[in-house]
Coordinates of C-alpha atoms in Angstrom, one line a residue:
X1 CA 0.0 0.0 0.0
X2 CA 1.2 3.3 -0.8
X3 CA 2.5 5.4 2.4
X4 CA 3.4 4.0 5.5
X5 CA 1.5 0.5 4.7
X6 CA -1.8 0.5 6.3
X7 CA -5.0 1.7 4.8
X8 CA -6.4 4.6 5.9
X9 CA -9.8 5.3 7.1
X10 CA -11.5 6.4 3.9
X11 CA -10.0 3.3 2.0
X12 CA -10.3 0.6 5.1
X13 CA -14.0 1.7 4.9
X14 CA -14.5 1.2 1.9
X15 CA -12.6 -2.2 1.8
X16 CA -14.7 -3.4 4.4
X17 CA -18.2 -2.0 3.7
X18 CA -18.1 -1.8 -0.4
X19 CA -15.5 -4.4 -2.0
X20 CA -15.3 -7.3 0.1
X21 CA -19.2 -7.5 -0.5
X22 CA -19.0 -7.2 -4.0
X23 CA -16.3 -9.8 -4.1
X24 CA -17.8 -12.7 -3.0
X25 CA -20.3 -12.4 -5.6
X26 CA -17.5 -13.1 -8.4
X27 CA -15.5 -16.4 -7.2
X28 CA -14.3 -17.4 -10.5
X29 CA -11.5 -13.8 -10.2
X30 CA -10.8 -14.4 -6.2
X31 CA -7.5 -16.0 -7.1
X32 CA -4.4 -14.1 -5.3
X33 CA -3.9 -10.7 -7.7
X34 CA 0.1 -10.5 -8.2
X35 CA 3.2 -9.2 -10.2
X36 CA 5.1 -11.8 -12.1
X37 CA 7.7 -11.3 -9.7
X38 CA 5.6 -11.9 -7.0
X39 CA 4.3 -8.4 -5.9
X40 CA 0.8 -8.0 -4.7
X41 CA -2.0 -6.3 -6.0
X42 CA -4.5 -3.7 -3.9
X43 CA -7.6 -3.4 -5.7
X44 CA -6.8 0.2 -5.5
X45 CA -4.5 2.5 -5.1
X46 CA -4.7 6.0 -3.3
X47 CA -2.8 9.3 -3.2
X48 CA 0.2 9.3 -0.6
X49 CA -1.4 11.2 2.4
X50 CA -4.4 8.3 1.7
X51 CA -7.4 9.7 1.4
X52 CA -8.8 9.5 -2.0
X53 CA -11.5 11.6 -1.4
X54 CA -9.5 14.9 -0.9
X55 CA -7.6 14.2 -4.3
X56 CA -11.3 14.8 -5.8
X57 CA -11.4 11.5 -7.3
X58 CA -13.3 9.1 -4.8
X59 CA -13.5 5.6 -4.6
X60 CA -14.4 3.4 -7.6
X61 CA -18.2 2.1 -7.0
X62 CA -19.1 5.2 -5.5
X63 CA -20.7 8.5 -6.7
X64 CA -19.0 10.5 -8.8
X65 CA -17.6 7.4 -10.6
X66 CA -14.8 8.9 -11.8
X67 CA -12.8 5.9 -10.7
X68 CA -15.3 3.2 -12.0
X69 CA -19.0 2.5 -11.9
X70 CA -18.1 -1.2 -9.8
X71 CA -16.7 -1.7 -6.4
X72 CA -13.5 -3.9 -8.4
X73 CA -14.4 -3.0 -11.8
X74 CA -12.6 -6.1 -13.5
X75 CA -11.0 -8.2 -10.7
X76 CA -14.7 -9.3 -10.5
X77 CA -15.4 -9.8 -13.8
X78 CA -13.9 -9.1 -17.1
X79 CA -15.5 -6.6 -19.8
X80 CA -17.9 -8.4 -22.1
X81 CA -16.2 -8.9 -25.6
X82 CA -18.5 -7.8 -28.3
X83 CA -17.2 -7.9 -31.8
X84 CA -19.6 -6.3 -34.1
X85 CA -20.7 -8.1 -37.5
X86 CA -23.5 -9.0 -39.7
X87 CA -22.9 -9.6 -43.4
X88 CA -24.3 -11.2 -46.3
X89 CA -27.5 -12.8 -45.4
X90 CA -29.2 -14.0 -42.3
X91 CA -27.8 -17.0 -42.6
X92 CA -24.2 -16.4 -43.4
X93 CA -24.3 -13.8 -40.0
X94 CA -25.5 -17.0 -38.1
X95 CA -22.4 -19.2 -39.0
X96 CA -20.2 -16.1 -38.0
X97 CA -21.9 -15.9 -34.9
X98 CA -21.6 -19.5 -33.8
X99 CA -18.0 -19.2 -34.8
X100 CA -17.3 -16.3 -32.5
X101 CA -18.8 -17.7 -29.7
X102 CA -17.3 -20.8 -30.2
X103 CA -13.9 -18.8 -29.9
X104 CA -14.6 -17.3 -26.6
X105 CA -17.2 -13.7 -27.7
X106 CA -19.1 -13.5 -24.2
X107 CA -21.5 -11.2 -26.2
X108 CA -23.3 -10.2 -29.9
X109 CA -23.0 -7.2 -31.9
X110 CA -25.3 -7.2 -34.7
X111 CA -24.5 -4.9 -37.7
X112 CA -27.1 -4.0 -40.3
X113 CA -27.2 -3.3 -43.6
X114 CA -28.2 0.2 -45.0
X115 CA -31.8 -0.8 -46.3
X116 CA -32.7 -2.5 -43.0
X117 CA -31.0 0.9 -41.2
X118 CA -32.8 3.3 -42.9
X119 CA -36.6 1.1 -43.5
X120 CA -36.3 -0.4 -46.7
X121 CA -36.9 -4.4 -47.9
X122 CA -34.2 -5.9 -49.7
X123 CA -36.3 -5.9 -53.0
X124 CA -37.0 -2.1 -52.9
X125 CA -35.7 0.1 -55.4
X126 CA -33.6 2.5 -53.1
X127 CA -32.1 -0.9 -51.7
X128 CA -30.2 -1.9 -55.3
X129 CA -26.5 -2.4 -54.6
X130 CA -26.8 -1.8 -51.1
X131 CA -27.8 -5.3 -49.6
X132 CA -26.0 -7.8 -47.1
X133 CA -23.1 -5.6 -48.0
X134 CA -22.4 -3.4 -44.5
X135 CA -24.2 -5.6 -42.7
X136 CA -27.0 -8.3 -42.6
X137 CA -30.2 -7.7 -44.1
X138 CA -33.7 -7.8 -42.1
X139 CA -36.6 -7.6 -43.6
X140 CA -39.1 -9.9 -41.5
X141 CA -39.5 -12.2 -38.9
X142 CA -38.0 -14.9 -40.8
X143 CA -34.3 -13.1 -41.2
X144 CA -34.2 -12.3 -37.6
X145 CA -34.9 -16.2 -36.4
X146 CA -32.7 -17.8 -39.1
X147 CA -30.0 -14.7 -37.8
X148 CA -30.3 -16.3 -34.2
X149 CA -31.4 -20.2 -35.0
X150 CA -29.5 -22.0 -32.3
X151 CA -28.7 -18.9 -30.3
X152 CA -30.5 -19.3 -27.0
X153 CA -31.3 -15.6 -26.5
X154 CA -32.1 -16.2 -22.4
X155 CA -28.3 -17.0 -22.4
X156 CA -26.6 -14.1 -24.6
X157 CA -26.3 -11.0 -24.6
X158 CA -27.0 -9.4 -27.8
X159 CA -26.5 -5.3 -29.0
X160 CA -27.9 -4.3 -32.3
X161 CA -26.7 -1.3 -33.8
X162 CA -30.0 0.2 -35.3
X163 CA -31.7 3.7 -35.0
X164 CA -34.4 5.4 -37.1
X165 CA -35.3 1.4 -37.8
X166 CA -34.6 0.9 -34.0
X167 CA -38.1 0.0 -32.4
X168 CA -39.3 -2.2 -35.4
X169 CA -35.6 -4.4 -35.0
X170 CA -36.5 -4.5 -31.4
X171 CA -39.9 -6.0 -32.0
X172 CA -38.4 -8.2 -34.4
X173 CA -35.8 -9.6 -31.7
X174 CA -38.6 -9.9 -29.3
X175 CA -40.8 -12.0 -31.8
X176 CA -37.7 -14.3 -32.6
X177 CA -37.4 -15.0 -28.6
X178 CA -41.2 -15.8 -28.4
X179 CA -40.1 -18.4 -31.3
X180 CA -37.5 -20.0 -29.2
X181 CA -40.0 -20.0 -26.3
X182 CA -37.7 -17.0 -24.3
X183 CA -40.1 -14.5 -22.7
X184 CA -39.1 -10.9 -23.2
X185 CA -38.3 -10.2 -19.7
X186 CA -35.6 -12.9 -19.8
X187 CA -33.7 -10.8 -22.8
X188 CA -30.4 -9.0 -22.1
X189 CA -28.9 -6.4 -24.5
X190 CA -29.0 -2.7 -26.0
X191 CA -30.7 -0.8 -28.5
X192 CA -28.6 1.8 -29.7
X193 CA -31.9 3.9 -30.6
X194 CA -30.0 7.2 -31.0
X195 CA -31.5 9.0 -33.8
X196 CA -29.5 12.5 -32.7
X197 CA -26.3 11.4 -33.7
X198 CA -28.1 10.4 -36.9
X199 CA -28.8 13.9 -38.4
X200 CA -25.1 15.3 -36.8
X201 CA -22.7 12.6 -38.1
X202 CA -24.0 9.6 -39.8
X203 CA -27.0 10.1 -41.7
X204 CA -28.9 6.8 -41.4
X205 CA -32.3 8.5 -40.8
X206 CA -35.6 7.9 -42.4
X207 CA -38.3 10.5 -40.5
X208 CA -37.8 14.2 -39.3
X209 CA -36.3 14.4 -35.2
X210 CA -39.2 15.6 -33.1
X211 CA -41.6 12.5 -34.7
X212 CA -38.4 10.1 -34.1
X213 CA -37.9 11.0 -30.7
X214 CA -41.4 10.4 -29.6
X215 CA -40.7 6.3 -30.8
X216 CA -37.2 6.5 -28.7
X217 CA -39.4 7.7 -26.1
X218 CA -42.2 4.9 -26.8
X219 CA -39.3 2.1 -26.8
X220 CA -37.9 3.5 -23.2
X221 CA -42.0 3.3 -22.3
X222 CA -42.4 -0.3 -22.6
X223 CA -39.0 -2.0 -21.8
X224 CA -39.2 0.1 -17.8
X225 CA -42.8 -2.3 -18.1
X226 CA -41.9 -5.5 -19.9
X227 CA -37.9 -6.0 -20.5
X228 CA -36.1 -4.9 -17.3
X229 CA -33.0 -6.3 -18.3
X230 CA -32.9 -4.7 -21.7
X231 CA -30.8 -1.3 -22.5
X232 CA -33.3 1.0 -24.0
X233 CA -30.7 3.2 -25.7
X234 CA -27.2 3.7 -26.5
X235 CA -26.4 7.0 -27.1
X236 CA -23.5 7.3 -29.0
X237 CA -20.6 9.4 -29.2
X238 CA -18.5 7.0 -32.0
X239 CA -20.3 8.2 -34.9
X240 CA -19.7 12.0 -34.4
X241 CA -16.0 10.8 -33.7
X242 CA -15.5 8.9 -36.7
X243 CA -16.9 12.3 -38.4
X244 CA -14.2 14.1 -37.0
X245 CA -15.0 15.7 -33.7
X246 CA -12.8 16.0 -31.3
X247 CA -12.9 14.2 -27.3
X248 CA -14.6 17.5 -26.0
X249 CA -17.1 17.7 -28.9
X250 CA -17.6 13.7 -28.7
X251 CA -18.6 14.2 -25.0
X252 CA -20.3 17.2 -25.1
X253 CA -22.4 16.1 -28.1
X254 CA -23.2 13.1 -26.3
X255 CA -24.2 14.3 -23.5
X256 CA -26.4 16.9 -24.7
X257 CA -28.2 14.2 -26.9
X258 CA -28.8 12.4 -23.7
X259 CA -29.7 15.5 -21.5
X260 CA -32.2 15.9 -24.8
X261 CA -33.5 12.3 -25.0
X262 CA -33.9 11.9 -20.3
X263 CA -35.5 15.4 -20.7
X264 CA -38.5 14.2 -23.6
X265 CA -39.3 11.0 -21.2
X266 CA -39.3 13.1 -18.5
X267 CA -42.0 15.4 -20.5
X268 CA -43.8 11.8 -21.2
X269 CA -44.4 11.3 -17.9
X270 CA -42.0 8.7 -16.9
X271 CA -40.2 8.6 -13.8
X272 CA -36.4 9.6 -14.4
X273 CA -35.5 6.7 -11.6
X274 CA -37.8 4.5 -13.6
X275 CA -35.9 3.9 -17.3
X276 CA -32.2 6.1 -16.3
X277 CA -30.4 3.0 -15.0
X278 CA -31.1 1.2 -18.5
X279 CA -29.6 4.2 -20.4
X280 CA -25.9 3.2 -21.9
X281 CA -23.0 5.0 -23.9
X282 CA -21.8 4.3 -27.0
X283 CA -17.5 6.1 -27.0
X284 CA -14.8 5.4 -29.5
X285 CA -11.5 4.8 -29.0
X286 CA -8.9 6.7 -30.7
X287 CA -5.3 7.1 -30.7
X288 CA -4.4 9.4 -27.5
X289 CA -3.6 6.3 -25.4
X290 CA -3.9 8.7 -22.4
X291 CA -6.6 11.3 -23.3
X292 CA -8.9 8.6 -24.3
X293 CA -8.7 7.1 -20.5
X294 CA -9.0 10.8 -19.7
X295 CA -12.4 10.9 -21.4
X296 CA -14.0 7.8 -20.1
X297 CA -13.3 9.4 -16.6
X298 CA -14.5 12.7 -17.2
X299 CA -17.5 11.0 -18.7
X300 CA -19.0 8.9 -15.8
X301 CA -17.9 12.0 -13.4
X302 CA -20.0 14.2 -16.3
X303 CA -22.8 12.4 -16.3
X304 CA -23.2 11.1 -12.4
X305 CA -23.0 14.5 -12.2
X306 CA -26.0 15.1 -14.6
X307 CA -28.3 12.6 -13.7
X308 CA -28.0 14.1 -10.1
X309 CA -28.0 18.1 -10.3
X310 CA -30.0 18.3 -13.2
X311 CA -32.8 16.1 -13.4
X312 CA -32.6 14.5 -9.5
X313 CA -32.3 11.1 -10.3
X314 CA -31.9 10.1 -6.8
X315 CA -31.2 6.0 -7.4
X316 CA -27.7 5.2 -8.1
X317 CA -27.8 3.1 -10.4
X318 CA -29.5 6.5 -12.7
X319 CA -25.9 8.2 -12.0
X320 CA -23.8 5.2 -13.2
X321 CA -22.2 5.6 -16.9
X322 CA -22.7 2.3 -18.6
X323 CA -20.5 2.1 -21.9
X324 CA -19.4 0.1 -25.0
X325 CA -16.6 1.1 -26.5
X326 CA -15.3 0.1 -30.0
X327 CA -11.8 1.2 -31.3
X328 CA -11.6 3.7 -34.3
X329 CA -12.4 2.8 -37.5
X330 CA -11.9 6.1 -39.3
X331 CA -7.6 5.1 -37.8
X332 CA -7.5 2.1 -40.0
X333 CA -5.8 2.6 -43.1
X334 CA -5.4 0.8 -46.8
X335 CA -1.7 1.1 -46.7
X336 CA 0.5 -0.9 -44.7
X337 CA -2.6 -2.8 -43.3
X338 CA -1.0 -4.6 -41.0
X339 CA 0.0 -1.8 -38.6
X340 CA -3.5 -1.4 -37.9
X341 CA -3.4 -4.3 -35.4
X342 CA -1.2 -2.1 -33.4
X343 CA -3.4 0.7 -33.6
X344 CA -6.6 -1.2 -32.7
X345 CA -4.0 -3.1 -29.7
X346 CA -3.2 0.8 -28.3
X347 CA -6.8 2.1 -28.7
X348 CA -8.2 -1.3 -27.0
X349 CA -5.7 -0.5 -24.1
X350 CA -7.1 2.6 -23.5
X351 CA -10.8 1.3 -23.2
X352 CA -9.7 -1.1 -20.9
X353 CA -7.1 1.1 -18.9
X354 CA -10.6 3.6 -19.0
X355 CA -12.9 0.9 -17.5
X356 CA -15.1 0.3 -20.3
X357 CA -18.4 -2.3 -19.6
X358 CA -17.6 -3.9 -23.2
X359 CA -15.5 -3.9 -26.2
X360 CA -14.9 -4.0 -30.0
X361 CA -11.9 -4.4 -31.8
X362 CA -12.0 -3.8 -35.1
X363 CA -10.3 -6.1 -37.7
X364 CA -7.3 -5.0 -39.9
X365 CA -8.2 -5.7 -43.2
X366 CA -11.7 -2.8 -42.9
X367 CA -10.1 -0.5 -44.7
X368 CA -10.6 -2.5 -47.6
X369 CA -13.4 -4.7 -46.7
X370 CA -15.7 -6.4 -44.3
X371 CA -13.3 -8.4 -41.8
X372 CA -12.8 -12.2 -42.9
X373 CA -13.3 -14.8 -40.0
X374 CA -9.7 -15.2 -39.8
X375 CA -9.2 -11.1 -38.7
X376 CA -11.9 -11.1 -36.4
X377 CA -10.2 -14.2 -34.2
X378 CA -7.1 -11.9 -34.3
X379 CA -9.1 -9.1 -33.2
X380 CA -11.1 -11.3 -31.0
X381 CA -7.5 -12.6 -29.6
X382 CA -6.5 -9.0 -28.9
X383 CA -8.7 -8.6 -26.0
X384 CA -8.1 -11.9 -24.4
X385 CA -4.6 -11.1 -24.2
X386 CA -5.1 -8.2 -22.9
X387 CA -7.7 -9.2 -20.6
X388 CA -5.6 -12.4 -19.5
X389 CA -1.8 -11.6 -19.5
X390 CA -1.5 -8.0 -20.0
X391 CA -2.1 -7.3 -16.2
X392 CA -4.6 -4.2 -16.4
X393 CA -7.4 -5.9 -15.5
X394 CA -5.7 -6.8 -11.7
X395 CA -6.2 -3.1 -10.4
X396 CA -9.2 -0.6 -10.3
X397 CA -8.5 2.3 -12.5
X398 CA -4.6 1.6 -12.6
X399 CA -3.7 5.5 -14.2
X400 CA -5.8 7.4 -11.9
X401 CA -3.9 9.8 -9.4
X402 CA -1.4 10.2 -12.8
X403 CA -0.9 14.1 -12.5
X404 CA -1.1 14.0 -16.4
X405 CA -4.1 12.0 -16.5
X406 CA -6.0 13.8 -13.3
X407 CA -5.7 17.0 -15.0
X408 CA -6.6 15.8 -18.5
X409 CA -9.4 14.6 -16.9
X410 CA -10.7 18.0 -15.7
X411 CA -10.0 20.1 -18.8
X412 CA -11.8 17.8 -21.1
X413 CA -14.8 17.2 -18.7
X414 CA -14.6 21.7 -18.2
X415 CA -14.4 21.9 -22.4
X416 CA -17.3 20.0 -22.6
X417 CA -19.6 21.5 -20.1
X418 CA -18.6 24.7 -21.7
X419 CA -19.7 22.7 -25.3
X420 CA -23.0 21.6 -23.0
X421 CA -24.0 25.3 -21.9
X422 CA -24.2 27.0 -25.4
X423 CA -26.2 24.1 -26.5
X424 CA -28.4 24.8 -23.7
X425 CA -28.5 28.7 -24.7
X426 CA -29.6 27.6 -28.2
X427 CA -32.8 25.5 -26.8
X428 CA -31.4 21.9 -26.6
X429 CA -29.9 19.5 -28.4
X430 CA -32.5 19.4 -31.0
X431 CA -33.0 22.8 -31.6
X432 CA -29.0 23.1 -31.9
X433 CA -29.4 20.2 -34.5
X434 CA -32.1 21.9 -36.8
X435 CA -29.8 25.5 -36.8
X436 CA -26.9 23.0 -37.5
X437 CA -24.4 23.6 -34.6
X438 CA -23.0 20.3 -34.0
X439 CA -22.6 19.5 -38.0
X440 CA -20.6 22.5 -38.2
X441 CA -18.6 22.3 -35.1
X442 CA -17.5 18.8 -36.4
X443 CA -17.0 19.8 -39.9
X444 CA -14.1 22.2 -38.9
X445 CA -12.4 20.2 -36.3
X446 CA -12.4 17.4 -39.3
X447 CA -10.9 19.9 -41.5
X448 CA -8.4 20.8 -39.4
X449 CA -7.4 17.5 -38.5
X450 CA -7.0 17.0 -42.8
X451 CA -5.1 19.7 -43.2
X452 CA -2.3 18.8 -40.3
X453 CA -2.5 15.5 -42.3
X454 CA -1.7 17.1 -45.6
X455 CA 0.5 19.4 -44.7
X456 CA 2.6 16.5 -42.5
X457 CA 2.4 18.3 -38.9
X458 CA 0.2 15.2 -37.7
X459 CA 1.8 11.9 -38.6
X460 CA 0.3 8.6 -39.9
X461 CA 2.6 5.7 -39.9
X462 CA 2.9 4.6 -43.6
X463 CA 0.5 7.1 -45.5
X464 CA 2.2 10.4 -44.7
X465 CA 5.6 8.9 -43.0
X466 CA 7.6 5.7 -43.1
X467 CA 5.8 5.2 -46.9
X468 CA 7.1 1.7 -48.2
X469 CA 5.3 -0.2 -50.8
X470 CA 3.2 -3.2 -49.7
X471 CA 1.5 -5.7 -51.4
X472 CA -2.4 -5.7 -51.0
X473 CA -3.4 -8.3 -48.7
X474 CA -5.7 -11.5 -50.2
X475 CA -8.1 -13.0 -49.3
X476 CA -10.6 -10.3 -48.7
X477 CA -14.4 -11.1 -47.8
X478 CA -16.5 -10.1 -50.5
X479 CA -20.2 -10.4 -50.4
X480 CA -21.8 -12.3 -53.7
X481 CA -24.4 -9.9 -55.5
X482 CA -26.2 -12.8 -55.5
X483 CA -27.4 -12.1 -51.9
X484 CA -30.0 -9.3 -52.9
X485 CA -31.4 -12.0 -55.6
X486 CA -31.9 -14.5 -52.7
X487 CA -33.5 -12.0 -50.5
X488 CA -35.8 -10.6 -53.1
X489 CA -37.3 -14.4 -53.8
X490 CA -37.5 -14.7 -50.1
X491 CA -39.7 -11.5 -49.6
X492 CA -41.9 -12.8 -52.5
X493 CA -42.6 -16.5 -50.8
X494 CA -42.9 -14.6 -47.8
X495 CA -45.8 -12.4 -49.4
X496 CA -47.2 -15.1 -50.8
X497 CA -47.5 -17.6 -48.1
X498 CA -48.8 -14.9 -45.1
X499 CA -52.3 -14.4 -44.1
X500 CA -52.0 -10.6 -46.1
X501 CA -56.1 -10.3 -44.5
X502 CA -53.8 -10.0 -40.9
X503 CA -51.3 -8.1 -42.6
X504 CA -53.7 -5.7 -44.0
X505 CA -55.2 -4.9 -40.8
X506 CA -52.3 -4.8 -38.5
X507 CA -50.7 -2.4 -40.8
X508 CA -53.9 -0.3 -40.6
X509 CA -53.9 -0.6 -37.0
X510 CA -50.9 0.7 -36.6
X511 CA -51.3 3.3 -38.4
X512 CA -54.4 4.4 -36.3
X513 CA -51.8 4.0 -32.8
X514 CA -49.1 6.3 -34.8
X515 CA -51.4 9.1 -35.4
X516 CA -52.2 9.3 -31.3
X517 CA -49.8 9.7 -28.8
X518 CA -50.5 5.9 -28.0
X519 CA -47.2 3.7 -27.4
X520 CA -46.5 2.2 -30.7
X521 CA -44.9 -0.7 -30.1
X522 CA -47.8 -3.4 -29.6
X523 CA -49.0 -2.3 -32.8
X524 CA -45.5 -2.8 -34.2
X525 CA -45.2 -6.4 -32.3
X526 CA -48.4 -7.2 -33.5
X527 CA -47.5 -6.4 -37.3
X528 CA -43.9 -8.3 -36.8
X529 CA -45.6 -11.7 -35.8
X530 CA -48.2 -11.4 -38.3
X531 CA -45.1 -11.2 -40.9
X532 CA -45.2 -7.6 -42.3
X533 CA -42.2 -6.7 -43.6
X534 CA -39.4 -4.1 -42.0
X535 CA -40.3 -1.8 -45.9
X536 CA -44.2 -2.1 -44.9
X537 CA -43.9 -0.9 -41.5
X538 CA -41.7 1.9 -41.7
X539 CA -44.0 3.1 -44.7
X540 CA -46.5 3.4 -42.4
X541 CA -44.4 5.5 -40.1
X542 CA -43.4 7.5 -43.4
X543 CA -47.1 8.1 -44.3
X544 CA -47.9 9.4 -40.6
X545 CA -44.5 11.3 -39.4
X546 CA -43.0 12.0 -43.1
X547 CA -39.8 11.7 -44.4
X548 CA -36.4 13.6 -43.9
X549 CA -35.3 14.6 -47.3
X550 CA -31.6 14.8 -47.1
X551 CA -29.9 17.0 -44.8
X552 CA -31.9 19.4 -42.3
X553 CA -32.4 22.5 -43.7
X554 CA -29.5 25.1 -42.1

């Protein structure tokens, strides 16, 4: 122990009265925690005088989480490894799945393709040359149980990447449990369901904000009643990242999207305590070894901080910062692929060394295409290694007290409050959205960041410096165009074999819900099981709500 050897009061307390407890509860990581040369490990470590709470950093488990949202973060339990894909078809994604598992994924991470992002079928015009090739394609209740055949959904974890499409993919997954005989309040997982970031970074939208937000609200509505477990949203910062904001913007934006989306469920009438302690975050990892671990503790002091002050959430478990974190795919380059194992290795470590709740790592070869099965082991192999023989996950927050990394901690978390108060002086996040704030803020940090490219001021190992030619790696996973045919013939057996008298009037029914301020998502459950299609659906939400031409207009 640091000082004279014994704990002081602060730290015994919390020893006694907050991790022992917790402890017990994980007896598979109660082996003896120890250097190689024999040194052993405190769960934590505090300043020399001992009291962690006058350094202004507290005591991991304990409000403001700066130090970690559990008592002994990973000595407990490692982070859940969660490698995103989806590719093809339904049933090509299902053999990828079984194969990660099989190779030690604790978790799924289901990627989409653009027409099931955005609310199209696979046989629709706008979908040509767009499916199974950025992710899977869904377009009924059929994909989604061939996606999971075999899967036992009470058992795993499952994330799905999905926003303006969000509530119908969630109905979709619920309906595929039902199949398997797994009642919803036995599922476990997250909804990423954050349409925001959609119309600052990323684009995948389909109807204008204020008539999205009301079905984020109408998803956080019924899992606080019927899927406790379940993660109504995961309100993402990576997206605005990958766009070229900076850590202050990606935490500001973030969290004024969330202030935006706790703030219209408030206005809905739910309790903040009632859905807050399913809310999650969604943060890159870049680079910056140590600003990145900077941000993910500013972040959970940010928005324990939030959740307190600002909408008195007076449950704890409302002021905790839940987040995946997936390493930077914007990083990754074409040339000299293979260095980007060491960049997705350093930005992995700084997720870890940050304390986030799960993990991606993206593949080497994404630069140039989807990641073959024999990259996504390696990448897959990167966090077991680091989990398993790196020796970061034997200590709570191993960097804090770092004078570096205290007082990066405080200017990025003062930056973005700053960010968060002229958001709040221009009405909220969504009003900042629709006069285009956020686009523009990002726009110029991106530019910037080209230009110190260009002009060789920032360096990138083997594009701008250290240029050698390479030859183009084989092997690369391509998706057959013959995909789109196969899913177009499935659509039309599908149409054909359906009662289309149900289909008819749980469409129209539906339609009837989304014109009142009724929940929609029994109407939407009720279409899925009656086998509407994804395209159907979300043409009934484009005949009520509209559709978002483009960009917004600023």
């Amino acid at each position: 122990m640091p000082g004279n050897g014994n704990p002081p009061h602060n730290q015994e307390r919390w020893l006694r009265e907050t991790l022992h407890p917790v402890t017990q509860r994980f007896p598979e990581r109660r082996e003896q925690f120890q250097t190689d040369s024999g040194i052993p490990i405190e769960p934590i470590y505090a300043p020399p005088n001992g009291d962690a709470e006058a350094a202004d950093i507290g005591f991991p488990g304990e409000f403001p989480y700066t130090r970690g949202v559990q008592p002994n973060m990973y000595r407990g339990r490692v982070w859940t490894m969660r490698q995103y894909s989806g590719y093809a078809t339904a049933a090509a994604t299902n053999r990828r799945y079984r194969y990660l598992l099989e190779q030690g994924q604790t978790g799924l991470s289901v990627a989409f393709d653009l027409p099931t992002q955005i609310g199209y079928d696979s046989d629709a015009p706008q979908s040509r040359g767009e499916v199974g090739k950025v992710g899977v394609p869904i377009c009924s209740l059929q994909d989604m149980e061939t996606l999971f055949d075999g899967i036992p959904l009470d058992r795993v974890s499952t994330s799905m990447t999905i926003n303006a499409t969000a509530s119908v993919l969630l109905c979709l997954y619920i309906a595929a449990a039902r199949r398997q005989g797994v009642s919803q309040d036995l599922l476990s997982g997250t909804l990423q369901n954050d349409i925001l970031k959609e119309y600052i970074a990323r684009g995948t939208y389909s109807y204008p904000p204020r008539p999205s937000m009301r079905l984020v609200v109408d998803v956080f509505k019924y899992c606080a009643e019927n899927i406790p477990r379940w993660n109504t949203i995961s309100i993402s910062g990576y997206h605005m990242r990958e766009a070229g904001a900076t850590a202050v913007q990606e935490l500001a934006f973030t969290f004024a999207n969330a202030i935006a989306y706790v703030q219209a469920a408030v206005d809905a009438g739910l309790a903040v305590d009632d859905f807050a302690p399913r809310l999650s975050f969604f943060f890159v990892a870049q680079n910056n070894l140590l600003e990145e671990v900077a941000k993910y503790r500013a972040a959970r002091r940010m928005w324990a901080t939030i959740m307190r002050d600002r909408f008195g959430a007076a449950d704890p478990r409302s002021h905790m910062l839940r987040f995946h974190t997936q390493t930077a795919g914007v990083t990754l380059t074409a040339q000299q692929p293979d260095n980007n194992v060491i960049r997705s290795t350093v930005q992995a470590m700084a997720a870890v060394l940050g304390g986030t709740q799960s993990l991606h790592v993206n593949s080497r070869d994404e630069a140039l295409g989807l990641p073959t099965e024999e990259s996504a082991q390696l990448s897959l192999r990167t966090q077991q290694i680091i989990a398993h023989e790196s020796g970061v996950a034997d200590v709570v927050d191993p960097l804090g007290g770092s004078w570096y990394v205290e007082n990066l901690t405080d200017q990025l978390e003062q930056r973005a409050l700053e960010y968060i108060a002229e958001i709040d002086r221009q009405g909220g996040s969504v009003a900042a959205i629709e006069q285009g704030f956020q686009v523009r803020e990002i726009g110029e940090s991106a530019y910037r960041h080209q230009r110190e490219v260009d002009a060789g001021d920032r360096t990138v190992v083997g594009v701008n410096r250290y240029v050698t030619e390479t030859p183009p790696l084989d092997n690369l996973l391509r998706v057959d165009p013959e995909v789109a045919r196969q899913q177009a013939e499935g659509l039309a057996n599908l149409r054909k074999s359906r009662d289309n008298a149900l289909v008819s009037a749980s469409l129209s029914r539906l339609e009837e819900v989304a014109r009142t301020r009724e929940n929609s998502i029994p109407a939407t459950l009720e279409c899925i099981e009656n086998y509407c299609t994804l395209g159907e659906i979300c043409h009934v939400f484009r005949t009520v709500f509209g559709e978002q031409q483009g960009e917004l207009a600023f």
